[in-house]
Short mmCIF file of C-alpha atoms and ligand atoms in Angstrom, two decimals:
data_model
loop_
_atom_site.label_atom_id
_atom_site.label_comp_id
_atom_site.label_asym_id
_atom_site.label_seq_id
_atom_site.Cartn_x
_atom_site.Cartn_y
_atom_site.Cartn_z
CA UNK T 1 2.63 -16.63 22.86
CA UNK T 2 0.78 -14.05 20.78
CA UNK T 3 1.12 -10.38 20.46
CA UNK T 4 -0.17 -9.11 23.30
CA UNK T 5 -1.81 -6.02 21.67
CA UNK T 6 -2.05 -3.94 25.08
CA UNK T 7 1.27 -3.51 25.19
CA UNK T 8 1.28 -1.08 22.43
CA UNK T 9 -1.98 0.77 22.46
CA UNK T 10 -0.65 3.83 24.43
CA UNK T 11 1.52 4.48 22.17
CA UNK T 12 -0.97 5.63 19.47
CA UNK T 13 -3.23 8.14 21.72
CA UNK T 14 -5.71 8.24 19.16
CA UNK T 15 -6.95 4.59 20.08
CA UNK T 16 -7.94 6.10 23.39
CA UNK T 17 -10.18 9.01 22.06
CA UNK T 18 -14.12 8.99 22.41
CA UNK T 19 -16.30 9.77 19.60
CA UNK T 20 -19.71 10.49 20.38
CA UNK T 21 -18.37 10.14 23.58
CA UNK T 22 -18.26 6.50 23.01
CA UNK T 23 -14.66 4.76 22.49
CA UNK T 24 -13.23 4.61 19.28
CA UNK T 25 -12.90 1.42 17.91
CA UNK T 26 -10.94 1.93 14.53
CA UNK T 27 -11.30 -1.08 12.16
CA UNK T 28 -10.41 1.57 9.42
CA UNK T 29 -6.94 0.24 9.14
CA UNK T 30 -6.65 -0.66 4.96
CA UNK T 31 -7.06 3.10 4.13
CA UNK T 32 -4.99 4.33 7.21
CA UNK T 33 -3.11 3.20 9.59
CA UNK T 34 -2.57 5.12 13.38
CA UNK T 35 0.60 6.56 13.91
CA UNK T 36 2.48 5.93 17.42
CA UNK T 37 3.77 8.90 19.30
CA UNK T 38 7.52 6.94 18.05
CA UNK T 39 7.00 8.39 14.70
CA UNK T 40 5.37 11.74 15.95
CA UNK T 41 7.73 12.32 18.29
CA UNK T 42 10.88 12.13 15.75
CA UNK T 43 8.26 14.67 13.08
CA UNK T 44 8.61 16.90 16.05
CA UNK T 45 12.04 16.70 17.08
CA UNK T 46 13.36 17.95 13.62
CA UNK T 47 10.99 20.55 12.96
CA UNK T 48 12.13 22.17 16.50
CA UNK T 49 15.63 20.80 16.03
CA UNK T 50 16.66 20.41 12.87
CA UNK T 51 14.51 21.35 9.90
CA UNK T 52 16.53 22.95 6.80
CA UNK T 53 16.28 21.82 3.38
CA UNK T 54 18.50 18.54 2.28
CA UNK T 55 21.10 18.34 0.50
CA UNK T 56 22.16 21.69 -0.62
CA UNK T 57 23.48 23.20 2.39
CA UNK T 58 26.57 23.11 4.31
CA UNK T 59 25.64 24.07 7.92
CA UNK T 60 24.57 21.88 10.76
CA UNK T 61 21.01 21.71 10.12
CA UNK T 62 20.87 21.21 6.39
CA UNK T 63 23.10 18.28 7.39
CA UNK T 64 21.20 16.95 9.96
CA UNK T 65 18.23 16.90 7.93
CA UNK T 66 19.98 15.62 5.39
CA UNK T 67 21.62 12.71 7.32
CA UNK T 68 17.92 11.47 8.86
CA UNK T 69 16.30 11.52 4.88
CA UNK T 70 19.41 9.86 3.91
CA UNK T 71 19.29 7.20 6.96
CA UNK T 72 15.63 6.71 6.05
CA UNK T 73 16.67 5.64 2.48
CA UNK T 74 19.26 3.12 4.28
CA UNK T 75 16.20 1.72 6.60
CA UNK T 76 14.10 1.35 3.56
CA UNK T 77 16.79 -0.71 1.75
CA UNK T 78 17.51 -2.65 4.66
CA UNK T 79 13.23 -3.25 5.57
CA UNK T 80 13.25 -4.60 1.76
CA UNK T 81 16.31 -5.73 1.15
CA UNK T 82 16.54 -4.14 -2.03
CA UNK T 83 20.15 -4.95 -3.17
CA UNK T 84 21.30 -1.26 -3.19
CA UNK T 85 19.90 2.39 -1.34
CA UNK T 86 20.10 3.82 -4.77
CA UNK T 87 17.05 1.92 -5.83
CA UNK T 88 15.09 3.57 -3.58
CA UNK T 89 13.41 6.61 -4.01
CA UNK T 90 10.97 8.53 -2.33
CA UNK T 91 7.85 10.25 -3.48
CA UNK T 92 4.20 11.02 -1.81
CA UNK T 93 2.82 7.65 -2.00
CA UNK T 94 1.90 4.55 -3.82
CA UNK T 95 -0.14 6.32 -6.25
CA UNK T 96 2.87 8.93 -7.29
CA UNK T 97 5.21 5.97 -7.40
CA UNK T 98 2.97 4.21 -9.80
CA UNK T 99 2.61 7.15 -11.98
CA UNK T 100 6.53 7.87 -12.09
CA UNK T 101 6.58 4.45 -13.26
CA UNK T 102 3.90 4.17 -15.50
CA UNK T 103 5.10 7.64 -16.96
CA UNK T 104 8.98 7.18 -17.17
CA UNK T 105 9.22 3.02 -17.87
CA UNK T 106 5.88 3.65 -20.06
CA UNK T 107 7.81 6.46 -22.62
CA UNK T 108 10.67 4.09 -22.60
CA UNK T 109 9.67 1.02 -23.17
CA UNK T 110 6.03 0.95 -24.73
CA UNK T 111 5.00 1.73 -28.19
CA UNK T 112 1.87 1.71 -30.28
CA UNK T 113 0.31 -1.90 -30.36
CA UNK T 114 1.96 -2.82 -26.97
CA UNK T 115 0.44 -4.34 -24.05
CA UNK T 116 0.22 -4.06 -20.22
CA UNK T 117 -1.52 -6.06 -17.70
CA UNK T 118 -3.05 -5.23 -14.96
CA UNK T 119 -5.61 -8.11 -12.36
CA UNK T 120 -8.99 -7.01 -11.99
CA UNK T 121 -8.26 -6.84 -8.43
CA UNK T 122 -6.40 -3.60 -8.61
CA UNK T 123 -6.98 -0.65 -6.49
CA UNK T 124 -8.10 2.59 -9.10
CA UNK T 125 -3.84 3.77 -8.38
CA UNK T 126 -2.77 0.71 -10.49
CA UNK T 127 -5.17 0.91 -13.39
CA UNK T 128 -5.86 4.22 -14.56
CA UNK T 129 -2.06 5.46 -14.93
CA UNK T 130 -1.79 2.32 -17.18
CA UNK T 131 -5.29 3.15 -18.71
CA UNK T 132 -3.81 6.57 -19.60
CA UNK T 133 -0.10 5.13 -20.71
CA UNK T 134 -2.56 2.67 -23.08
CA UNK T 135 -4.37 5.50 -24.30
CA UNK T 136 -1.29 8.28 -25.05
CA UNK T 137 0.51 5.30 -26.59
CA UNK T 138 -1.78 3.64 -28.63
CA UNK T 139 -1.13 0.37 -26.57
CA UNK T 140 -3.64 -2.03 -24.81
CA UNK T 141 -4.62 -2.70 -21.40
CA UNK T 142 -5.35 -6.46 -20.53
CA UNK T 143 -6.91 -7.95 -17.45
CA UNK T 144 -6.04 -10.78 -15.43
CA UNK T 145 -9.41 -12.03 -14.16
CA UNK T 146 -9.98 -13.95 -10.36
CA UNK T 147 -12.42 -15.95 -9.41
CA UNK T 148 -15.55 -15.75 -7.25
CA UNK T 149 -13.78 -16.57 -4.29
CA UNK T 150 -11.40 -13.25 -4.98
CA UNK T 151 -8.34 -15.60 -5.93
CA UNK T 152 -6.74 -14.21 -8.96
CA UNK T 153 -6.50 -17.07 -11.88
CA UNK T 154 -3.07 -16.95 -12.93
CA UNK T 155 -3.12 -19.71 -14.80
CA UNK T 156 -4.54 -17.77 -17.79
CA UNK T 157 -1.36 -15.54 -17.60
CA UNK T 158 -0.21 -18.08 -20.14
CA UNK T 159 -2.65 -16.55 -22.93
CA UNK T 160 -2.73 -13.39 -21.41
CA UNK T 161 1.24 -12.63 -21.84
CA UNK T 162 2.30 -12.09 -25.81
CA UNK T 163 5.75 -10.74 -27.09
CA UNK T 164 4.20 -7.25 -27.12
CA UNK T 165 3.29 -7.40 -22.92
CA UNK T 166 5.48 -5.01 -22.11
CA UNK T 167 4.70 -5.15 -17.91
CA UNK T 168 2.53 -6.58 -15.60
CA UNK T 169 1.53 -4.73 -12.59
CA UNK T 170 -0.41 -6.56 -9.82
CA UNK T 171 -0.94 -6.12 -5.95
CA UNK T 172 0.24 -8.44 -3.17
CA UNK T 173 -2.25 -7.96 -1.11
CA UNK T 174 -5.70 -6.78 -2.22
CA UNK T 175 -6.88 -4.16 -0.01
CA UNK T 176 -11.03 -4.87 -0.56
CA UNK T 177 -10.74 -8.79 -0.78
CA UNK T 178 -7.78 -8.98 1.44
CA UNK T 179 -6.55 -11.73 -0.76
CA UNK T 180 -2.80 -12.30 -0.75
CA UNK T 181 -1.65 -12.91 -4.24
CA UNK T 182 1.25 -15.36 -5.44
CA UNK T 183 3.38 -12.99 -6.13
CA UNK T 184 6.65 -14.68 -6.13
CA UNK T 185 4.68 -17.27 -8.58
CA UNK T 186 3.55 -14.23 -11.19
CA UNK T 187 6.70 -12.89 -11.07
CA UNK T 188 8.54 -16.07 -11.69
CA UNK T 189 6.15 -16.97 -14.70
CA UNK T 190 6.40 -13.58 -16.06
CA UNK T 191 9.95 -13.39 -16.17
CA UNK T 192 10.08 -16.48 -18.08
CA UNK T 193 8.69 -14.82 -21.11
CA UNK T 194 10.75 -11.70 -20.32
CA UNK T 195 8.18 -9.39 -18.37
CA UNK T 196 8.46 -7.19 -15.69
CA UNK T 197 6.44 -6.91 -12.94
CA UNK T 198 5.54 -4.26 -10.64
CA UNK T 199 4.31 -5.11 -7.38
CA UNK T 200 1.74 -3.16 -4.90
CA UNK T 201 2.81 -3.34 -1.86
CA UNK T 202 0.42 -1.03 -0.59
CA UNK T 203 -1.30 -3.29 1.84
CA UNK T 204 1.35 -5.88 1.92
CA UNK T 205 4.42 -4.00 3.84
CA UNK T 206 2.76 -3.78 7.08
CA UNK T 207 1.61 -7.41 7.56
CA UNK T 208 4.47 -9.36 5.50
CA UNK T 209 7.95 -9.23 5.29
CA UNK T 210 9.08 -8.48 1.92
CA UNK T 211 11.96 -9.22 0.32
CA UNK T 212 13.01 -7.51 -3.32
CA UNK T 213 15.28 -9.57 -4.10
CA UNK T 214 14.35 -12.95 -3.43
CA UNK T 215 11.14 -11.91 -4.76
CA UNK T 216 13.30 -10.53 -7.82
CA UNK T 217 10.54 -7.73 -8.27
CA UNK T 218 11.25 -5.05 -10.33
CA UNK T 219 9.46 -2.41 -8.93
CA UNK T 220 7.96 -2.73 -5.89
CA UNK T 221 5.73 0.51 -4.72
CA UNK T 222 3.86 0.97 -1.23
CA UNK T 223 3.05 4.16 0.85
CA UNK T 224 4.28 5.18 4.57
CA UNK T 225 0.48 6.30 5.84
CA UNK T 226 -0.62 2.53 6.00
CA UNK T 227 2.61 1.28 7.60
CA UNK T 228 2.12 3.58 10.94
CA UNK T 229 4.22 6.41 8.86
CA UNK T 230 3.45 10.02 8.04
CA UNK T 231 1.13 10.66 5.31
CA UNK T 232 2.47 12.09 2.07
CA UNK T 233 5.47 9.70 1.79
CA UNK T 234 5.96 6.38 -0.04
CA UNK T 235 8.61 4.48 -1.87
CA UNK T 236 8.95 3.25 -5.03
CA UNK T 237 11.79 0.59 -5.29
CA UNK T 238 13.08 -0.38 -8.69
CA UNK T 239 15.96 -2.54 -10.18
CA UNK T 240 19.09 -0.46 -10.83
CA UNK T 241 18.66 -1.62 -14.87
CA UNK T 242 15.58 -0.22 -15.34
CA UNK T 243 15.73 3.13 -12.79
CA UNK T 244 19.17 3.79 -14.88
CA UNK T 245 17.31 3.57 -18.57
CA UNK T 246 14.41 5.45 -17.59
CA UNK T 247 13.64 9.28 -18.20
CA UNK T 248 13.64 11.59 -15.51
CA UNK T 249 9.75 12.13 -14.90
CA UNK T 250 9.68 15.67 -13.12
CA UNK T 251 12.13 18.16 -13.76
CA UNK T 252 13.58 20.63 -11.18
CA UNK T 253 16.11 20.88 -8.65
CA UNK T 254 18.01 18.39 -7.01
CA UNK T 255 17.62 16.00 -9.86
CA UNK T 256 20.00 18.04 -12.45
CA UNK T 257 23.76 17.53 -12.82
CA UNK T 258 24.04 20.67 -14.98
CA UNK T 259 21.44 23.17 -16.49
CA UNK T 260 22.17 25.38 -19.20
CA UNK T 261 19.54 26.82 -21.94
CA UNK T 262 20.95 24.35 -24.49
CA UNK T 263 20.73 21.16 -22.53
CA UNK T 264 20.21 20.20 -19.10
CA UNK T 265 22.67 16.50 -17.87
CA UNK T 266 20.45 14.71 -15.16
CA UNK T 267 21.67 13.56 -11.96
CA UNK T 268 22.45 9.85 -10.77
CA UNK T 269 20.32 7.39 -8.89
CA UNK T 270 18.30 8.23 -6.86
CA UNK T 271 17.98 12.04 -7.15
CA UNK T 272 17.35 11.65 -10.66
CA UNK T 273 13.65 10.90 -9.43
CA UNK T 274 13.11 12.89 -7.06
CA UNK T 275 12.96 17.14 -8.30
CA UNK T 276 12.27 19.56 -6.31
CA UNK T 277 12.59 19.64 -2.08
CA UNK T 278 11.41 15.91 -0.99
CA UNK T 279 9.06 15.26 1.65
CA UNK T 280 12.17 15.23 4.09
CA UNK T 281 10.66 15.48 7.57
CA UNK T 282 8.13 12.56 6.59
CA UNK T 283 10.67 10.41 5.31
CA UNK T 284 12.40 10.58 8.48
CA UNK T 285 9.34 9.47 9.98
CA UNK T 286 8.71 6.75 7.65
CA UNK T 287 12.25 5.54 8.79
CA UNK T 288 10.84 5.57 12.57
CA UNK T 289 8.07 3.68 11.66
CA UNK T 290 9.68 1.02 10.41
CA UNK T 291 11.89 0.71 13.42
CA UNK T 292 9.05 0.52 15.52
CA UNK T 293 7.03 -2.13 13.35
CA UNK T 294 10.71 -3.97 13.39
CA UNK T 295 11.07 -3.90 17.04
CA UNK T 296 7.61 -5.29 17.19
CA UNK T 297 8.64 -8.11 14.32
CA UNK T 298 6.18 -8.76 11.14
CA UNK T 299 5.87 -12.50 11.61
CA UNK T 300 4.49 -11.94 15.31
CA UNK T 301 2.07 -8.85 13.55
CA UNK T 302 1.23 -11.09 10.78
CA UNK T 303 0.27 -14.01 13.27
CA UNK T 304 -1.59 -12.02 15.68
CA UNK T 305 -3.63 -10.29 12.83
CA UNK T 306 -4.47 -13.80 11.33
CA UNK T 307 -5.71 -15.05 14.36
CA UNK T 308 -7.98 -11.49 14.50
CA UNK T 309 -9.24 -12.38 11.02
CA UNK T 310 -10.05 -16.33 11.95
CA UNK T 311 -12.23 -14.69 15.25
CA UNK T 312 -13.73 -11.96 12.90
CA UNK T 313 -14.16 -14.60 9.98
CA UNK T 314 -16.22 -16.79 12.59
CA UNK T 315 -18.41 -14.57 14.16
CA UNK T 316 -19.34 -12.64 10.82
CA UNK T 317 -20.47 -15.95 9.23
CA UNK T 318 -22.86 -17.01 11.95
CA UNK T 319 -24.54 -13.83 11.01
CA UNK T 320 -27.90 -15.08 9.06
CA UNK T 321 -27.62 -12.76 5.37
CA UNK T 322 -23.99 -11.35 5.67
CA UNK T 323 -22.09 -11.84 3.03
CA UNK T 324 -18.22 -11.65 2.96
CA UNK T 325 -16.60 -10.37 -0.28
CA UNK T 326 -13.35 -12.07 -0.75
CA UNK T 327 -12.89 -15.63 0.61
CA UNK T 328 -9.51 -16.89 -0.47
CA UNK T 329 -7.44 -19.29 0.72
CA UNK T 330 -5.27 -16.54 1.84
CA UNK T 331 -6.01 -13.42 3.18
CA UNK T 332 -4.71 -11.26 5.53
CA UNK T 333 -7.19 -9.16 7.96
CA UNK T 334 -9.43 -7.16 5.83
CA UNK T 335 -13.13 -8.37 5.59
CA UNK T 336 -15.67 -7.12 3.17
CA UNK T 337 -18.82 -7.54 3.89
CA UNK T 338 -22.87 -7.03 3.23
CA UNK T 339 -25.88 -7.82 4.95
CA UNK T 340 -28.78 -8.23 2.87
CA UNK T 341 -31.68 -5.76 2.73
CA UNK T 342 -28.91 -3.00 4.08
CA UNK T 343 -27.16 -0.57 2.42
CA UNK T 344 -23.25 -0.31 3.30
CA UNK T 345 -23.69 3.65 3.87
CA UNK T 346 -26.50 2.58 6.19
CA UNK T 347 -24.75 -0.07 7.96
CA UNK T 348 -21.67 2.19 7.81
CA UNK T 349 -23.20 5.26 9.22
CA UNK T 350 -24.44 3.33 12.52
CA UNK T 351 -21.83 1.79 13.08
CA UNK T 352 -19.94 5.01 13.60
CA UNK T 353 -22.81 6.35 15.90
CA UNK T 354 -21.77 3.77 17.85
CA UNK T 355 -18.20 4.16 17.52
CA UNK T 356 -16.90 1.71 14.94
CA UNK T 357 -15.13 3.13 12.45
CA UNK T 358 -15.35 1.23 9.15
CA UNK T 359 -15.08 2.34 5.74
CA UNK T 360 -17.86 1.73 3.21
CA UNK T 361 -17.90 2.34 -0.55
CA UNK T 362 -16.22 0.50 -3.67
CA UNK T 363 -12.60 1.12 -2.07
CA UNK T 364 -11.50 2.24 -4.75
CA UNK T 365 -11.53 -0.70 -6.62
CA UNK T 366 -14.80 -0.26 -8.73
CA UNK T 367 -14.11 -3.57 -11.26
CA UNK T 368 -13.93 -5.53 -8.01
CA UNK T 369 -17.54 -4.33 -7.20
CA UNK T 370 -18.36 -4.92 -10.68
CA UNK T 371 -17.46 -8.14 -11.01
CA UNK T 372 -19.59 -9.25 -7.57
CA UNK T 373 -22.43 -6.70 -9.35
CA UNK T 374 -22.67 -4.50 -6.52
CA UNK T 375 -22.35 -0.97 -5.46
CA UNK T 376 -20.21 -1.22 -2.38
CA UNK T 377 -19.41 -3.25 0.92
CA UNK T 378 -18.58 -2.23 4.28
CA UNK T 379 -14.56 -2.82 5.02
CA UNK T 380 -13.72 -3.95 8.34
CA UNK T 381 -9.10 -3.98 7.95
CA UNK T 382 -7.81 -5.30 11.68
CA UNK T 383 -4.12 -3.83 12.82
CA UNK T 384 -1.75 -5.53 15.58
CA UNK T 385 -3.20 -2.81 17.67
CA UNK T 386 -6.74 -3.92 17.70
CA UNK T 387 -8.38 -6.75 20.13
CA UNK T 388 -10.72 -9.07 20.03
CA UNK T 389 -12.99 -7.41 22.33
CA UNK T 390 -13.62 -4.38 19.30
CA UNK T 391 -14.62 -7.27 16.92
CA UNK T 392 -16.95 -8.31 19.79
CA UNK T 393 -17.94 -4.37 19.69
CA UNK T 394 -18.21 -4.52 15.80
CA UNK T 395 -20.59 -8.05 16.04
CA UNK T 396 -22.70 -6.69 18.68
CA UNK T 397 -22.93 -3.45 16.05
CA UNK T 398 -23.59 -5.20 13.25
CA UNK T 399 -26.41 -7.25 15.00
CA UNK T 400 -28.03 -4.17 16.48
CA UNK T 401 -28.60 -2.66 13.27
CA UNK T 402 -29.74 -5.89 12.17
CA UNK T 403 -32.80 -5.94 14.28
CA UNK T 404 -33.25 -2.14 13.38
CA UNK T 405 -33.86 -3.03 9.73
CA UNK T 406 -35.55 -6.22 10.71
CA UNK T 407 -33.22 -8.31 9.32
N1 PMP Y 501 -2.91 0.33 -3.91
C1 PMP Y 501 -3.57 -0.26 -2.91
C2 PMP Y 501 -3.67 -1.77 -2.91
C3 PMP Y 501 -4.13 0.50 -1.89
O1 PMP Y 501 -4.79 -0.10 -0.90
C4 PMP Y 501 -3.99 1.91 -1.93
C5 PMP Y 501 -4.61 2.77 -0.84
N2 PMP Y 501 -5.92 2.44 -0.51
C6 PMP Y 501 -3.29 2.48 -2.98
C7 PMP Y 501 -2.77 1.67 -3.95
C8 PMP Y 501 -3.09 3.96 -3.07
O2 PMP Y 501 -2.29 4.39 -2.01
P1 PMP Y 501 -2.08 5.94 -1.72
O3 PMP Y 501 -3.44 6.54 -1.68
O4 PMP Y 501 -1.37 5.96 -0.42
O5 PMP Y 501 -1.25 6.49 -2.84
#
């Protein structure tokens, strides 16, 4: 039996708002997912309850607040499976995460005349702190191509990857082709000619389960706003060999062990990454919403999405001059898309008088719009929450302006 998607949609409110005083159907999932009244509820609770900065306080609420950020950490470990809680540490998002790495691992371990690699599939977060690593260090940035079809080519990883490649950052899941990358196959090949890899989980966490150490990942990076979590929190998960090497990035409190004008120690794992007062009251939520994505269970999500993409894949193609962007093998529910003779703001913009919320644009990932020589594509990114009768809603849309532009 597949997820029955009903079941759940009162418990994100938003799904029953009107806009234009028509009902919102929100296919905007890729850049942001809804968050249920489970995670809002908890945001609530401790800021009436409990707020009071973590960690450095020894009455109740400092260590109630305290023991939810802390139990968060513990969720976050367990959701994937990194090996200890210590190699998890919190920060605003995916893009901060990247940057702490690309910063800290980048002024550690790469020189002038180095290289990193990054797939031309990358969203702008996992290229340009890279680009600007490259550029303060004198190194080089190299590109792992894919192929029309929006399937990376991994095969020319063997030229790609010399004894100055110094890491290899690549996403799981692309979030304007929705292809799902090998990962476990990169990472594997990489390894064997002693390369890290840093993986984007950013779109991956809320439709797969994922697994850091079977993967054996080294850093592994995603953001709580697109798995039904607060905005302004994500995680950046690294192996305990590297975390322990690296430089503090940010200085400040909390990640100290002793401060003096002379010299200042730095604290262990994990605070050593995370100055300053954290994003506490998010994190908590972050840790509700993955116990309500875990009570739901990621294979039944994953399914029920897939069979959302096959109906949406269907219907889109029997639509005479749309084309999709990003036809791989494997994808999960996002689907790019253009209609000849219309411009994706265009289609876009009608499609929200009507209701539909899509996003339209290069989605951040301008090199993917390059490589197709285009300017943009409407984004259509299905949750576990949506139904088949709002792709019905989104066809009937896309058909209307269709006949508007004579097309
Ligand atoms: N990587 C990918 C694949 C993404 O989809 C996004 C968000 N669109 C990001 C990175 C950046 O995430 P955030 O804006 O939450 O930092």
């Amino acid at each position: 039996m597949s997820l029955d998607p009903h079941k759940y949609r009162q418990d994100f409110p938003i799904l029953s708002e009107k806009v234009y005083g028509k009902s919102l159907v929100y296919f905007d999932n890729a850049a942001t997912t809804q968050t249920p009244t489970q995670v809002t509820d908890v945001l609530v609770e401790y800021y009436n309850k409990y707020n009071s900065n973590i960690h450095r306080g020894v009455h109740y609420l400092s260590n109630k607040s305290t023991e939810g950020a802390e139990n968060a950490r513990l969720k976050v470990q367990k959701f994937i499976n990194a090996a200890h809680s210590h190699e998890v540490i919190f920060t605003a998002g995916t893009t901060e995460s990247i940057n702490l790495v690309a910063n800290s691992f980048g002024e550690c371990y790469v020189s002038e005349g180095d290289e990193v690699i990054v797939s031309e599939m990358e969203h702008h977060s996992n290229i340009v702190p890279w680009q600007m690593l490259c550029q303060r260090k004198k190194a080089t940035l190299k590109v792992l191509p894919f192929n029309d079809k929006g399937e990376l080519m991994t095969e020319k990883l063997e030229d790609l990857i010399t004894d100055r490649t110094k890491i290899l950052a690549v996403n799981h899941i692309s979030n304007s082709l929705g292809t799902i990358n090998p990962i476990k196959e990169i990472i594997d090949f990489a390894h064997s000619k002693n390369v890290p890899v840093l993986i984007d989980a950013a779109q991956s966490v809320q439709h797969k389960k994922i697994d850091v150490q079977a993967l054996d990942a080294d850093f592994l990076v995603f953001s709580g706003h697109k798995l039904y979590g607060p905005t302004g929190v994500g995680v950046l998960y690294g192996k305990e060999k590297y975390l322990n090497e690296m430089p503090p990035w940010q200085g400040g409190g909390e990640m100290i062990k002793e401060v003096t004008f002379e010299k200042t120690t730095y604290n262990e794992l994990p605070f050593k990454f995370e100055a300053g007062t954290p994003n506490y009251i998010d994190t908590i939520g972050l840790g509700a919403a993955i116990d309500y994505v875990e009570a739901i269970g990621l294979d039944e999500i994953d399914a029920y999405e897939q069979e959302l993409l096959a109906y949406a894949t269907a219907k889109f193609e029997s639509i005479p001059n749309l084309r999709i962007y990003g036809t791989a093998k494997n994808k999960t529910s996002v689907i790019s898309f253009l209609v000849e003779g219309i411009h994706f703001y265009d289609m876009g913009m009608l499609l929200d008088q009507m209701g539909i919320a899509v996003r339209t644009g290069t989605h951040c990932t301008e090199p993917v719009m390059q490589h197709f020589g285009i300017d943009g594509t409407v984004r259509a990114s299905f949750a576990f929450y949506n139904t088949k009768e709002e792709i019905d809603a989104l066809f009937a849309g896309i058909e209307k302006v269709c006949k508007m532009f004579a097309v």
